[in-house]
Coordinates of C-alpha atoms in Angstrom, one line a residue:
Chain D
M1 CA -16.3 -199.0 30.8
L2 CA -18.4 -200.2 27.4
E3 CA -21.1 -197.8 28.5
F4 CA -18.5 -194.8 29.2
L5 CA -17.5 -195.6 25.8
G6 CA -20.8 -195.6 23.6
H7 CA -21.7 -192.5 25.9
W8 CA -18.8 -190.9 24.1
F9 CA -18.8 -192.3 20.7
G10 CA -22.8 -190.8 20.4
L11 CA -21.4 -188.1 19.6
L12 CA -18.7 -189.2 16.6
C13 CA -21.6 -192.0 15.5
G14 CA -24.6 -193.1 15.3
Q15 CA -25.0 -196.5 17.0
D16 CA -27.4 -198.2 15.0
P17 CA -27.6 -201.6 16.6
D18 CA -28.4 -203.5 13.6
H19 CA -24.6 -202.1 12.2
T20 CA -22.9 -203.1 14.7
W21 CA -20.8 -205.8 15.4
A22 CA -21.5 -207.5 18.5
P23 CA -18.4 -209.5 20.2
G24 CA -19.0 -212.3 23.1
G25 CA -22.3 -210.3 23.2
L26 CA -21.7 -207.2 23.6
L27 CA -22.6 -203.8 21.5
L28 CA -19.7 -202.2 20.6
P29 CA -19.2 -198.7 21.2
C30 CA -19.7 -197.5 17.3
C31 CA -21.0 -199.1 14.6
Q32 CA -19.3 -201.6 11.9
R33 CA -18.0 -198.5 9.9
C34 CA -16.5 -196.6 12.3
L35 CA -14.8 -199.1 14.2
G36 CA -13.4 -200.1 11.4
L37 CA -12.7 -195.8 10.7
Y38 CA -11.4 -195.9 14.4
V39 CA -9.0 -198.3 14.3
G40 CA -7.3 -198.5 10.7
A41 CA -6.6 -194.8 12.1
G42 CA -4.7 -195.3 15.0
I43 CA -2.4 -198.4 13.7
A44 CA -2.3 -196.6 10.3
A45 CA -1.2 -193.5 12.9
C46 CA 0.8 -195.9 15.4
L47 CA 2.4 -196.9 11.8
H48 CA 3.6 -194.0 10.7
W49 CA 5.0 -192.7 13.8
R50 CA 7.7 -196.1 14.1
L51 CA 7.4 -197.3 10.5
R52 CA 7.7 -193.7 8.0
P53 CA 7.0 -194.8 5.0
S54 CA 8.1 -192.8 1.9
L55 CA 5.0 -190.2 1.4
S56 CA 5.8 -190.5 -2.1
G57 CA 2.9 -190.0 -4.8
R58 CA 2.2 -193.1 -5.6
F59 CA 1.2 -193.9 -1.0
L60 CA -1.0 -190.6 -1.4
E61 CA -2.4 -191.4 -4.3
T62 CA -3.7 -194.5 -3.1
H63 CA -4.3 -193.6 -0.2
G64 CA -6.3 -190.7 -1.5
L65 CA -8.4 -194.0 -3.2
F66 CA -8.9 -194.9 0.1
L67 CA -11.2 -192.2 0.8
L68 CA -13.1 -191.7 -2.1
L69 CA -14.6 -195.5 -1.7
M70 CA -16.5 -194.2 1.2
A71 CA -18.4 -192.3 -1.8
P72 CA -20.2 -196.1 -3.2
L73 CA -20.1 -197.4 0.3
G74 CA -22.0 -194.3 2.3
F75 CA -24.1 -193.4 -0.2
H76 CA -25.4 -197.2 -0.7
W77 CA -25.0 -197.4 -4.2
L78 CA -22.6 -200.9 -3.7
P79 CA -24.4 -203.8 -0.9
Q80 CA -24.0 -203.1 2.2
G81 CA -23.0 -206.0 5.3
P82 CA -21.0 -206.3 8.2
V83 CA -17.9 -206.7 6.5
P84 CA -17.8 -204.4 3.6
R85 CA -19.0 -201.8 6.3
T86 CA -15.9 -202.5 8.8
V87 CA -13.6 -202.5 5.8
S88 CA -14.5 -199.4 3.8
G89 CA -14.1 -197.9 7.4
V90 CA -10.4 -199.2 8.5
L91 CA -8.8 -198.1 4.3
F92 CA -11.3 -194.8 5.1
G93 CA -9.6 -194.6 8.8
F94 CA -6.1 -195.1 7.2
G95 CA -6.6 -192.6 4.1
V96 CA -7.7 -189.9 6.8
A97 CA -4.5 -190.4 9.0
T98 CA -2.2 -190.4 6.3
F99 CA -3.5 -187.2 5.0
L100 CA -3.4 -185.5 8.8
W101 CA 0.0 -187.1 9.3
L102 CA 1.3 -184.8 5.7
P103 CA 2.1 -181.2 7.6
V104 CA 3.2 -183.5 11.2
S105 CA 5.6 -185.4 10.0
A106 CA 7.0 -182.4 7.7
W107 CA 7.0 -180.7 11.2
A108 CA 8.7 -183.2 12.5
A109 CA 11.2 -184.2 10.4
S110 CA 12.6 -180.5 10.6
T111 CA 12.6 -180.5 14.4
I112 CA 11.9 -183.3 16.0
F113 CA 13.9 -185.9 14.5
A114 CA 16.3 -183.7 11.9
P115 CA 19.5 -185.6 11.6
R116 CA 23.1 -184.3 13.8
R117 CA 25.2 -182.0 12.2
G118 CA 28.1 -184.6 9.9
T119 CA 25.8 -187.7 11.2
R120 CA 23.1 -189.4 8.8
H121 CA 19.9 -190.8 10.7
R122 CA 19.7 -194.4 10.8
A123 CA 16.4 -195.1 9.4
E124 CA 17.1 -193.3 6.1
L125 CA 21.1 -195.8 5.9
T126 CA 18.7 -198.7 6.3
Q127 CA 16.4 -196.9 3.3
A128 CA 19.5 -195.6 0.8
Q129 CA 21.2 -199.0 1.7
S130 CA 18.1 -201.1 1.0
Q131 CA 18.1 -198.5 -1.8
C132 CA 21.4 -199.1 -3.1
A133 CA 21.1 -203.3 -3.0
H134 CA 17.8 -203.5 -4.9
P135 CA 17.1 -200.4 -6.8
R136 CA 13.4 -202.0 -8.1
A137 CA 12.3 -203.3 -4.9
F138 CA 10.1 -201.5 -3.0
P139 CA 10.7 -199.6 0.6
A140 CA 11.6 -202.0 3.8
P141 CA 8.8 -199.3 5.3
S142 CA 6.2 -199.2 3.0
C143 CA 6.2 -203.0 2.8
R144 CA 5.7 -203.3 6.1
Y145 CA 3.2 -200.8 6.4
A146 CA 1.2 -202.5 3.1
I147 CA 1.8 -206.2 5.1
A148 CA -0.1 -204.4 8.8
L149 CA -2.7 -202.3 6.3
A150 CA -4.1 -206.2 5.7
A151 CA -3.9 -208.0 8.5
T152 CA -5.5 -205.1 9.8
L153 CA -8.3 -205.0 6.9
V154 CA -9.0 -208.9 8.2
L155 CA -8.9 -209.2 11.0
T156 CA -10.4 -206.4 12.6
P157 CA -13.9 -207.7 11.4
L158 CA -12.8 -211.3 12.2
L159 CA -12.5 -210.6 15.9
A160 CA -16.0 -208.6 15.7
A161 CA -17.6 -211.5 14.4
L162 CA -15.8 -214.2 16.1
G163 CA -14.0 -212.9 19.1
G164 CA -15.6 -213.1 22.6
T165 CA -16.1 -210.9 25.4
P166 CA -12.2 -209.8 25.3
A167 CA -12.2 -208.8 21.0
A168 CA -14.6 -206.5 22.2
Y169 CA -13.0 -204.9 25.1
A170 CA -9.9 -205.2 22.8
L171 CA -11.6 -203.8 19.4
S172 CA -13.1 -200.6 21.9
G173 CA -9.5 -200.0 23.6
L174 CA -8.3 -199.7 19.7
A175 CA -11.5 -197.8 18.7
L176 CA -10.7 -195.3 21.5
G177 CA -6.6 -195.6 20.9
G178 CA -7.4 -194.1 16.7
A179 CA -10.6 -191.4 18.2
A180 CA -7.8 -190.4 19.9
A181 CA -4.7 -190.2 18.0
L182 CA -7.3 -188.6 14.7
A183 CA -7.5 -185.9 17.2
L184 CA -4.2 -185.2 18.2
L185 CA -4.0 -185.0 14.8
T186 CA -5.4 -182.6 14.1
L187 CA -5.4 -180.7 17.5
A188 CA -0.9 -180.8 15.8
N189 CA -3.0 -179.4 12.4
T190 CA -4.7 -176.5 13.7
A191 CA -1.5 -175.7 15.9
L192 CA 1.1 -176.2 12.7
F193 CA -1.7 -173.8 10.6
L194 CA -2.5 -171.1 12.8
S195 CA 1.3 -171.2 12.7
G196 CA 2.1 -170.7 9.6
A197 CA -1.1 -167.9 9.7
I198 CA 0.7 -165.9 12.2
H199 CA 4.2 -166.5 10.7
L200 CA 3.1 -165.1 7.1
H201 CA 0.9 -162.6 8.3
R202 CA 4.2 -161.7 9.5
R203 CA 6.1 -161.8 6.6
L204 CA 2.9 -159.7 4.7
K205 CA 2.8 -157.0 7.1
P206 CA 3.9 -153.2 5.3
P207 CA 7.4 -152.4 7.1
S208 CA 6.2 -148.6 8.3
A209 CA 4.0 -150.4 10.7
W210 CA 7.3 -151.1 12.5
Q211 CA 8.8 -147.1 12.6
G212 CA 8.5 -144.1 15.3
T213 CA 8.2 -147.2 18.0
S214 CA 8.7 -145.6 21.6
E215 CA 11.5 -147.8 22.0
T216 CA 13.4 -146.8 18.7
R217 CA 15.9 -144.9 19.2
Q218 CA 17.0 -142.1 16.7
P219 CA 20.4 -140.6 16.9
G220 CA 20.1 -137.1 18.9
N221 CA 17.2 -137.8 21.1
F222 CA 19.1 -137.9 23.7
A223 CA 18.6 -134.1 24.8
A224 CA 22.3 -132.9 26.8
R225 CA 22.0 -132.7 30.8
Chain P
M1 CA 9.7 -176.8 -0.4
K2 CA 7.1 -174.4 -0.4
S3 CA 4.5 -176.7 -3.2
K4 CA 5.7 -179.3 -0.3
T5 CA 4.3 -177.3 2.3
A6 CA 1.3 -176.5 0.3
R7 CA 1.0 -179.9 -1.3
N8 CA 0.4 -180.7 2.6
A9 CA -1.4 -178.8 3.5
V10 CA -3.9 -179.1 1.0
L11 CA -4.1 -183.1 1.2
A12 CA -4.4 -182.4 5.6
L13 CA -7.1 -180.2 4.8
V14 CA -9.2 -182.7 2.6
G15 CA -8.5 -185.2 4.8
L16 CA -10.0 -183.3 7.6
L17 CA -12.7 -182.5 5.7
A18 CA -13.6 -186.6 4.3
L19 CA -13.6 -186.8 8.6
T20 CA -16.0 -184.0 9.1
I21 CA -17.9 -185.0 6.7
Y22 CA -18.2 -188.8 7.6
I23 CA -18.9 -188.1 11.4
L24 CA -21.6 -185.8 10.6
A25 CA -23.4 -187.9 8.0
C26 CA -23.3 -191.4 10.6
T27 CA -24.6 -189.6 13.4
S28 CA -28.0 -188.6 11.3
F29 CA -28.3 -192.1 10.1
S30 CA -31.1 -193.0 11.9
P31 CA -34.2 -192.4 10.1
D32 CA -36.1 -194.6 12.9
D33 CA -35.1 -192.4 15.5
T34 CA -36.1 -189.1 14.4
K35 CA -39.9 -189.9 12.9
V36 CA -42.2 -192.6 14.5
L37 CA -45.0 -194.0 13.1
Y38 CA -48.3 -194.1 16.0
P39 CA -51.5 -194.9 15.8
T40 CA -54.1 -191.8 15.7
F41 CA -57.8 -190.6 14.4
G42 CA -57.9 -189.5 11.1
G43 CA -61.5 -187.8 11.3
T44 CA -64.2 -187.0 13.7
N45 CA -66.0 -190.5 12.8
G46 CA -63.6 -192.3 14.9
A47 CA -61.1 -194.4 12.2
V48 CA -57.7 -194.9 12.7
G49 CA -55.0 -194.5 11.1
V50 CA -51.1 -193.9 11.0
A51 CA -49.5 -191.0 11.2
V52 CA -45.3 -189.9 11.4
Y53 CA -44.3 -187.8 13.5
E54 CA -41.2 -185.8 13.0
R55 CA -38.8 -185.1 16.6
E56 CA -37.4 -182.7 15.4
S57 CA -39.9 -180.3 14.4
G58 CA -42.8 -181.6 16.2
R59 CA -45.1 -182.0 12.7
S60 CA -47.3 -184.7 12.5
E61 CA -48.6 -186.3 9.0
L62 CA -51.4 -188.4 9.0
L63 CA -49.8 -191.0 6.3
F64 CA -53.1 -193.2 6.2
V65 CA -56.6 -193.7 6.6
P66 CA -59.0 -197.0 6.7
V67 CA -62.8 -196.2 6.4
V68 CA -64.8 -199.1 7.0
F69 CA -68.1 -198.2 8.0
E70 CA -69.1 -200.0 11.3
E71 CA -73.4 -200.4 9.6
A72 CA -74.8 -199.2 6.3
E73 CA -76.6 -196.2 7.1
G74 CA -74.5 -195.5 9.9
Q75 CA -72.0 -192.7 10.1
A76 CA -69.8 -193.8 12.8
A77 CA -65.9 -195.5 11.6
A78 CA -65.5 -198.7 13.0
P79 CA -61.7 -198.0 13.9
Q80 CA -59.1 -201.0 12.7
L81 CA -56.4 -202.8 14.6
L82 CA -53.5 -201.4 12.2
R83 CA -49.8 -202.6 12.6
S84 CA -47.5 -199.7 10.9
Q85 CA -43.3 -200.4 11.0
W86 CA -40.5 -199.2 9.1
L87 CA -38.8 -200.7 6.3
A88 CA -35.0 -201.0 7.1
D89 CA -34.4 -198.0 4.1
G90 CA -36.6 -195.5 6.3
R91 CA -37.9 -194.5 3.1
R92 CA -41.2 -197.6 3.0
V93 CA -43.2 -197.4 5.9
L94 CA -46.0 -201.1 5.8
V95 CA -49.5 -201.1 7.2
A96 CA -51.0 -204.6 8.2
W97 CA -54.9 -205.0 9.7
P98 CA -56.9 -207.9 9.5
G99 CA -60.7 -207.7 7.6
E100 CA -63.2 -206.0 9.0
K101 CA -65.8 -209.2 8.7
N102 CA -63.6 -212.3 8.1
S103 CA -60.8 -212.5 10.3
D104 CA -59.3 -214.6 7.6
L105 CA -58.1 -211.5 5.7
L106 CA -54.6 -209.6 6.1
N107 CA -54.5 -206.6 4.3
L108 CA -51.1 -204.9 3.6
V109 CA -49.8 -201.5 2.4
L110 CA -46.5 -200.4 1.3
I111 CA -46.1 -196.4 1.3
P112 CA -43.3 -194.9 0.5
W113 CA -42.3 -192.1 2.6
G114 CA -40.1 -188.7 1.2
S115 CA -39.7 -190.0 -2.1
R116 CA -42.5 -190.5 -5.0
G117 CA -43.2 -193.9 -6.1
P118 CA -46.1 -196.6 -5.5
V119 CA -48.8 -197.9 -3.0
K120 CA -49.0 -200.8 -3.0
L121 CA -52.1 -203.1 -1.7
F122 CA -51.8 -206.8 -0.8
S123 CA -54.9 -209.0 0.3
L124 CA -54.0 -212.3 1.7
P125 CA -57.4 -214.2 2.2
K126 CA -56.3 -217.3 4.2
V127 CA -53.9 -216.0 7.5
K128 CA -55.9 -217.8 10.0
D129 CA -57.1 -215.5 12.9
A130 CA -55.1 -212.5 11.1
G131 CA -55.4 -210.3 13.8
A132 CA -53.3 -212.3 16.2
M133 CA -50.6 -212.0 13.6
L134 CA -50.5 -208.5 14.6
L135 CA -49.3 -208.6 18.3
M136 CA -46.0 -207.5 16.9
P137 CA -44.1 -205.8 13.6
L138 CA -44.1 -208.6 10.8
P139 CA -40.9 -210.0 10.3
V140 CA -39.3 -208.3 7.2
A141 CA -36.0 -209.2 4.9
G142 CA -35.2 -207.0 2.3
D143 CA -38.5 -206.6 0.5
R144 CA -39.9 -209.5 1.7
V145 CA -42.4 -210.0 4.2
L146 CA -43.2 -212.9 6.2
I147 CA -46.4 -214.3 7.6
M148 CA -48.2 -217.1 9.0
E149 CA -51.1 -218.4 7.0
S150 CA -51.4 -221.2 9.8
R151 CA -49.8 -221.9 12.8
Q152 CA -47.7 -224.7 10.1
Q153 CA -47.5 -223.1 7.0
V154 CA -45.7 -219.7 6.3
A155 CA -46.2 -216.9 3.2
R156 CA -43.3 -215.7 1.6
L157 CA -44.7 -212.2 -0.2
D158 CA -42.4 -209.9 -2.1
L159 CA -43.8 -206.4 -1.9
K160 CA -41.4 -205.5 -5.0
T161 CA -43.2 -208.1 -7.7
G162 CA -46.3 -209.2 -5.1
G163 CA -45.2 -212.9 -6.0
L164 CA -45.8 -215.1 -3.2
A165 CA -44.0 -218.3 -1.9
R166 CA -45.3 -221.4 0.4
H167 CA -43.9 -223.1 2.6
S168 CA -44.7 -226.0 5.4
L169 CA -42.2 -225.3 8.7
G170 CA -43.5 -228.7 10.4
D171 CA -46.9 -231.1 11.4
E172 CA -49.6 -231.1 13.8
K173 CA -47.2 -230.9 16.2
S174 CA -45.6 -227.8 16.5
E175 CA -47.1 -224.8 16.2
F176 CA -45.2 -221.7 15.4
S177 CA -44.6 -217.9 15.7
L178 CA -42.6 -215.4 13.2
Y179 CA -41.0 -212.7 15.4
P180 CA -38.8 -209.9 13.1
A181 CA -35.3 -209.6 13.4
A182 CA -32.7 -206.7 12.8
A183 CA -33.7 -205.6 9.2
D184 CA -30.7 -207.6 7.1
Q185 CA -31.0 -210.5 9.4
G186 CA -33.8 -212.3 8.3
A187 CA -36.8 -213.7 11.1
F188 CA -37.1 -215.7 14.1
Y189 CA -39.9 -218.4 14.8
L190 CA -41.0 -220.0 18.6
Q191 CA -42.1 -223.2 17.9
E192 CA -44.8 -224.7 20.7
R193 CA -43.6 -228.9 20.6
K194 CA -46.3 -230.6 21.7
E195 CA -44.7 -234.0 20.9
P196 CA -43.2 -236.3 22.5
E197 CA -42.6 -233.7 25.1
R198 CA -43.8 -230.6 25.6
S199 CA -41.1 -227.5 24.9
R200 CA -40.6 -224.1 23.0
V201 CA -37.5 -224.3 20.7
F202 CA -36.8 -220.4 19.4
G203 CA -34.8 -219.8 16.9
R204 CA -33.7 -217.9 13.3
L205 CA -35.9 -218.6 10.3
E206 CA -33.6 -218.1 7.1
P207 CA -35.8 -215.9 4.6
D208 CA -34.5 -217.4 1.4
S209 CA -34.4 -221.6 1.9
F210 CA -37.0 -221.2 5.2
A211 CA -33.9 -223.7 7.1
L212 CA -35.1 -223.1 10.3
T213 CA -32.3 -222.7 13.3
P214 CA -32.9 -223.9 16.8
L215 CA -31.4 -221.8 19.3
V216 CA -32.7 -221.3 22.5
T217 CA -34.9 -224.7 23.7
F218 CA -37.4 -224.1 26.6
T219 CA -39.8 -225.8 28.7
N220 CA -41.1 -222.6 30.9
E221 CA -44.6 -221.9 30.5
P222 CA -45.0 -218.3 30.2
A223 CA -48.0 -216.8 31.8
D224 CA -51.5 -215.3 30.7
G225 CA -51.1 -211.8 29.3
S226 CA -47.0 -212.3 29.4
F227 CA -44.7 -210.6 26.4
F228 CA -42.2 -212.9 25.2
T229 CA -38.8 -211.0 23.8
Y230 CA -35.5 -211.6 23.1
D231 CA -32.1 -210.0 22.4
E232 CA -30.9 -208.7 19.0
Q233 CA -28.9 -211.7 18.1
G234 CA -31.8 -214.6 19.4
K235 CA -29.2 -216.1 22.2
R236 CA -31.4 -214.5 25.2
V237 CA -35.1 -214.7 25.1
A238 CA -37.0 -213.2 28.0
F239 CA -40.9 -213.4 29.2
V240 CA -43.1 -214.3 32.6
E241 CA -44.6 -217.1 34.5
K242 CA -46.9 -218.3 37.0
G243 CA -43.3 -218.2 39.8
P244 CA -43.5 -219.0 43.9
G245 CA -46.8 -218.3 45.6
S246 CA -49.3 -216.2 43.8
G247 CA -46.9 -213.9 42.7
L248 CA -45.4 -213.8 38.2
Q249 CA -41.8 -213.9 37.7
L250 CA -39.8 -212.5 34.9
V251 CA -37.4 -215.0 33.2
V252 CA -34.5 -214.6 30.9
R253 CA -33.4 -218.0 29.3
E254 CA -29.5 -218.7 26.9
Q255 CA -28.7 -222.0 25.7
G256 CA -26.1 -223.7 27.8
K257 CA -26.8 -221.4 30.4
P258 CA -29.3 -221.9 33.9
P259 CA -32.1 -220.1 33.5
L260 CA -32.4 -216.5 35.4
T261 CA -35.6 -216.0 37.4
R262 CA -35.8 -212.9 39.0
P263 CA -40.4 -212.1 41.1
L264 CA -42.3 -209.4 40.3
E265 CA -43.7 -207.5 42.6
T266 CA -47.3 -207.0 42.1
E267 CA -48.7 -206.3 45.6
G268 CA -52.2 -207.5 45.5
E269 CA -52.3 -206.1 42.0
E270 CA -53.0 -208.1 38.6
L271 CA -50.2 -207.3 36.1
G272 CA -50.8 -207.1 31.9
F273 CA -48.3 -206.8 29.8
G274 CA -48.2 -205.0 26.0
N275 CA -44.6 -206.3 24.9
A276 CA -41.3 -205.6 26.3
V277 CA -37.9 -205.3 24.4
F278 CA -34.4 -205.4 25.5
S279 CA -32.5 -202.4 26.6
R280 CA -29.3 -201.5 24.0
K281 CA -27.0 -202.7 26.6
G282 CA -28.9 -205.7 27.3
D283 CA -29.1 -205.6 31.1
T284 CA -32.9 -204.0 31.6
L285 CA -36.3 -205.4 30.0
L286 CA -38.6 -202.1 28.9
A287 CA -42.1 -203.6 29.3
S288 CA -45.2 -201.7 28.7
C289 CA -47.5 -202.9 31.5
Q290 CA -51.2 -202.2 33.0
K291 CA -51.3 -202.6 36.4
K292 CA -55.0 -203.0 38.3
K293 CA -56.5 -204.5 41.7
A294 CA -57.9 -207.2 41.8
G295 CA -61.7 -206.6 40.6
A296 CA -61.5 -202.3 40.3
A297 CA -62.4 -200.9 37.5
L298 CA -59.4 -198.6 36.9
A299 CA -56.0 -199.6 35.2
S300 CA -53.4 -197.6 35.1
Y301 CA -50.6 -197.8 31.9
S302 CA -47.1 -197.6 32.7
L303 CA -43.6 -198.4 31.8
L304 CA -41.2 -200.8 33.2
E305 CA -38.0 -201.1 33.5
I306 CA -37.1 -204.4 34.9
P307 CA -33.6 -204.5 35.7
L308 CA -31.8 -208.8 35.1
G309 CA -30.0 -207.8 38.4
A310 CA -30.3 -207.2 41.7
A311 CA -31.6 -203.8 41.4
P312 CA -35.1 -202.3 41.8
V313 CA -37.9 -202.0 38.9
R314 CA -38.3 -198.8 37.8
E315 CA -42.4 -198.0 36.9
T316 CA -43.1 -194.0 34.9
V317 CA -46.6 -193.7 34.9
L318 CA -48.2 -192.9 31.6
I319 CA -51.7 -193.1 32.2
P320 CA -52.6 -193.1 35.7
A321 CA -56.1 -194.5 35.4
L322 CA -58.4 -195.4 32.8
E323 CA -61.3 -197.8 32.5
T324 CA -62.3 -199.9 29.5
K325 CA -64.9 -201.5 28.4
D326 CA -63.2 -205.0 27.8
E327 CA -60.7 -207.2 29.6
G328 CA -57.5 -208.2 28.5
V329 CA -56.1 -204.5 26.6
A330 CA -53.2 -204.2 27.9
F331 CA -51.5 -205.5 24.6
Y332 CA -52.8 -202.5 23.1
F333 CA -50.2 -200.1 25.2
Q334 CA -47.3 -201.1 23.8
V335 CA -43.8 -199.5 23.9
G336 CA -41.2 -198.6 21.0
V337 CA -37.8 -197.4 21.9
S338 CA -35.6 -195.8 19.1
H339 CA -31.6 -197.1 17.9
D340 CA -29.7 -194.9 20.2
G341 CA -31.3 -196.4 23.5
K342 CA -32.6 -193.0 24.6
T343 CA -36.0 -192.8 24.0
A344 CA -39.1 -195.3 24.0
A345 CA -42.4 -194.4 22.7
A346 CA -46.2 -195.6 22.9
A347 CA -49.6 -193.8 21.9
S348 CA -52.8 -194.6 23.8
T349 CA -54.7 -194.6 20.8
Y350 CA -56.4 -198.0 21.2
L351 CA -57.0 -197.7 24.4
A352 CA -59.1 -194.7 23.8
C353 CA -60.9 -197.1 22.0
A354 CA -61.6 -199.3 24.6
A355 CA -62.0 -196.4 27.2
T356 CA -65.8 -195.7 28.9
K357 CA -66.9 -192.6 28.1
D358 CA -65.0 -190.8 31.3
F359 CA -61.8 -191.0 29.5
K360 CA -59.6 -188.5 30.1
P361 CA -58.6 -186.4 26.6
E362 CA -55.2 -185.8 27.8
D363 CA -54.3 -189.4 28.6
C364 CA -54.7 -190.2 24.5
A365 CA -51.5 -188.4 23.9
L366 CA -48.2 -190.6 21.8
F367 CA -45.5 -190.8 25.2
F368 CA -41.9 -190.2 25.1
V369 CA -40.2 -191.2 27.5
D370 CA -36.2 -189.7 27.9
L371 CA -34.5 -192.7 28.9
S372 CA -31.4 -190.8 29.6
D373 CA -32.6 -188.9 32.0
A374 CA -32.6 -189.5 35.8
K375 CA -36.4 -187.7 36.3
R376 CA -37.5 -190.0 33.1
K377 CA -38.9 -186.7 31.9
V378 CA -42.2 -187.5 29.7
T379 CA -43.7 -185.4 26.5
K380 CA -46.8 -186.0 25.6
V381 CA -48.1 -185.1 22.1
P382 CA -52.2 -184.9 22.1
I383 CA -54.0 -186.9 19.8
P384 CA -56.6 -185.4 19.7
L385 CA -60.3 -187.6 20.4
P386 CA -63.0 -187.9 17.5
A387 CA -66.3 -187.5 18.8
E388 CA -67.8 -191.1 18.1
R389 CA -65.1 -193.8 19.4
S390 CA -65.8 -197.6 19.0
A391 CA -63.7 -200.6 20.5
P392 CA -61.0 -201.4 17.9
G393 CA -62.1 -205.0 16.0
G394 CA -65.3 -204.3 16.2
R395 CA -66.2 -205.3 19.8

């Protein structure tokens, strides 16, 4: 399994063995930073799907910061090490997954999760109730999201450093899941973009293009038999 | 609503762009896989230098040539035994070579690559049998290189400041050798204990404190001409010892586990090894090998892939028949493996120096073996021969 994953991750990762975790003596299929990226992205995608935290301005700003953090570490402006690489990868993964999730969540909210007539969505009710009870409290889904992010930051390098063979397979599986999640999000965004472009094209096309077609029937076209 | 849609689209684009840039950057961060250091002839008088071969462009650039004339009135230059290696940042090359007349002198030069910077030359006068230090790359930790000045004393040279620190690792009852570790993990050591019992200990040497951490202990006796290698984490060591009968066997030792042995079928041939490395997956050893029939003058030089399981050994012959003036030249032909594990490389420059006049020019080359190809495609980059050449080390 690791050999198969290593072959495919070779397309996405430099796989430098000097910068790759080896729990239980098994080299993982991607480097420390990429492991963090794909594990983080996979977990972030799951959290967005299940918890649907509020994608507020501050939330998005924080995730934008996660993306920017890759610059000083990726260009080696700051000291490197296995844990900083993995942690920066996790944060970057959360940032990428969140930004890619935005258009998908808006589309899902308007189609799949559109509330039924006369009812309110259960999550909206819960959120509204919690905000009424504690108007200054951090929204519950976002709280859980933050806890999950912190857990990912701690557990990923911990498992990679101290875990044995089971950790190697678990982390490889999570990385694969994360890569798949990113691929799906990218495809979804591409589809949404194309759909939006087609819609915009139709709206912008001049009306005269639709006149004089063979299917248009004008009064008096039918000759009396 | 429209502004929110636009915002979402822009941010999604930012995320996609960030991911694309990251992936493109990650796959290009392997400088040692795009450029290869190898020994080559630096001129017509037989001097050996170090060149850099860029795999993408297929071009070579001569980087460094020490020219030491053999005789006061002659024109021939003695080929120096050079050990060249990249430093971890991929921006500097370290070249080491022993003194020509003084075998205890070790010279080092630090050369910037791809950027401007000073070329630094160091000479250490008391490195006992300096040539033997160069059988493996020198251990480098950051900007510091570790050198065994004697079998018990290690010196740590700071390549930035020139500072030299010395430390005694043990007494006359033990002899130490140092081996390189991955870029930011210091060095490994091999301690040969003579008393109270003869044994060998392989472990990690902390470059700052010189603390020794044993990892593997064994009592096996490696055979003459054997390699000694270890995996990335230093948990397993491998070498060749005399097996049952007159054959050889590969031995892999790991602390707390029974030894793994694998007979090496020699079929009446004598085997010598240059070096060996564990494959990226850790289930195969890649070794440079010299093979010749007992009493024969001609030897072949190959890349051996020795699986640690029951699968057969795979041999890729690089030089089918070569006669050398001296015995014991197998260590002149060493193999390196790219970080991605897909390519093995070896240069036959020093074999050309040690060969007789029947040496074929096409056998003097930098060989690349494609390990991802089922047929192990071999690519040769020719190394032009000088008019005159002599054996390295003045032999």
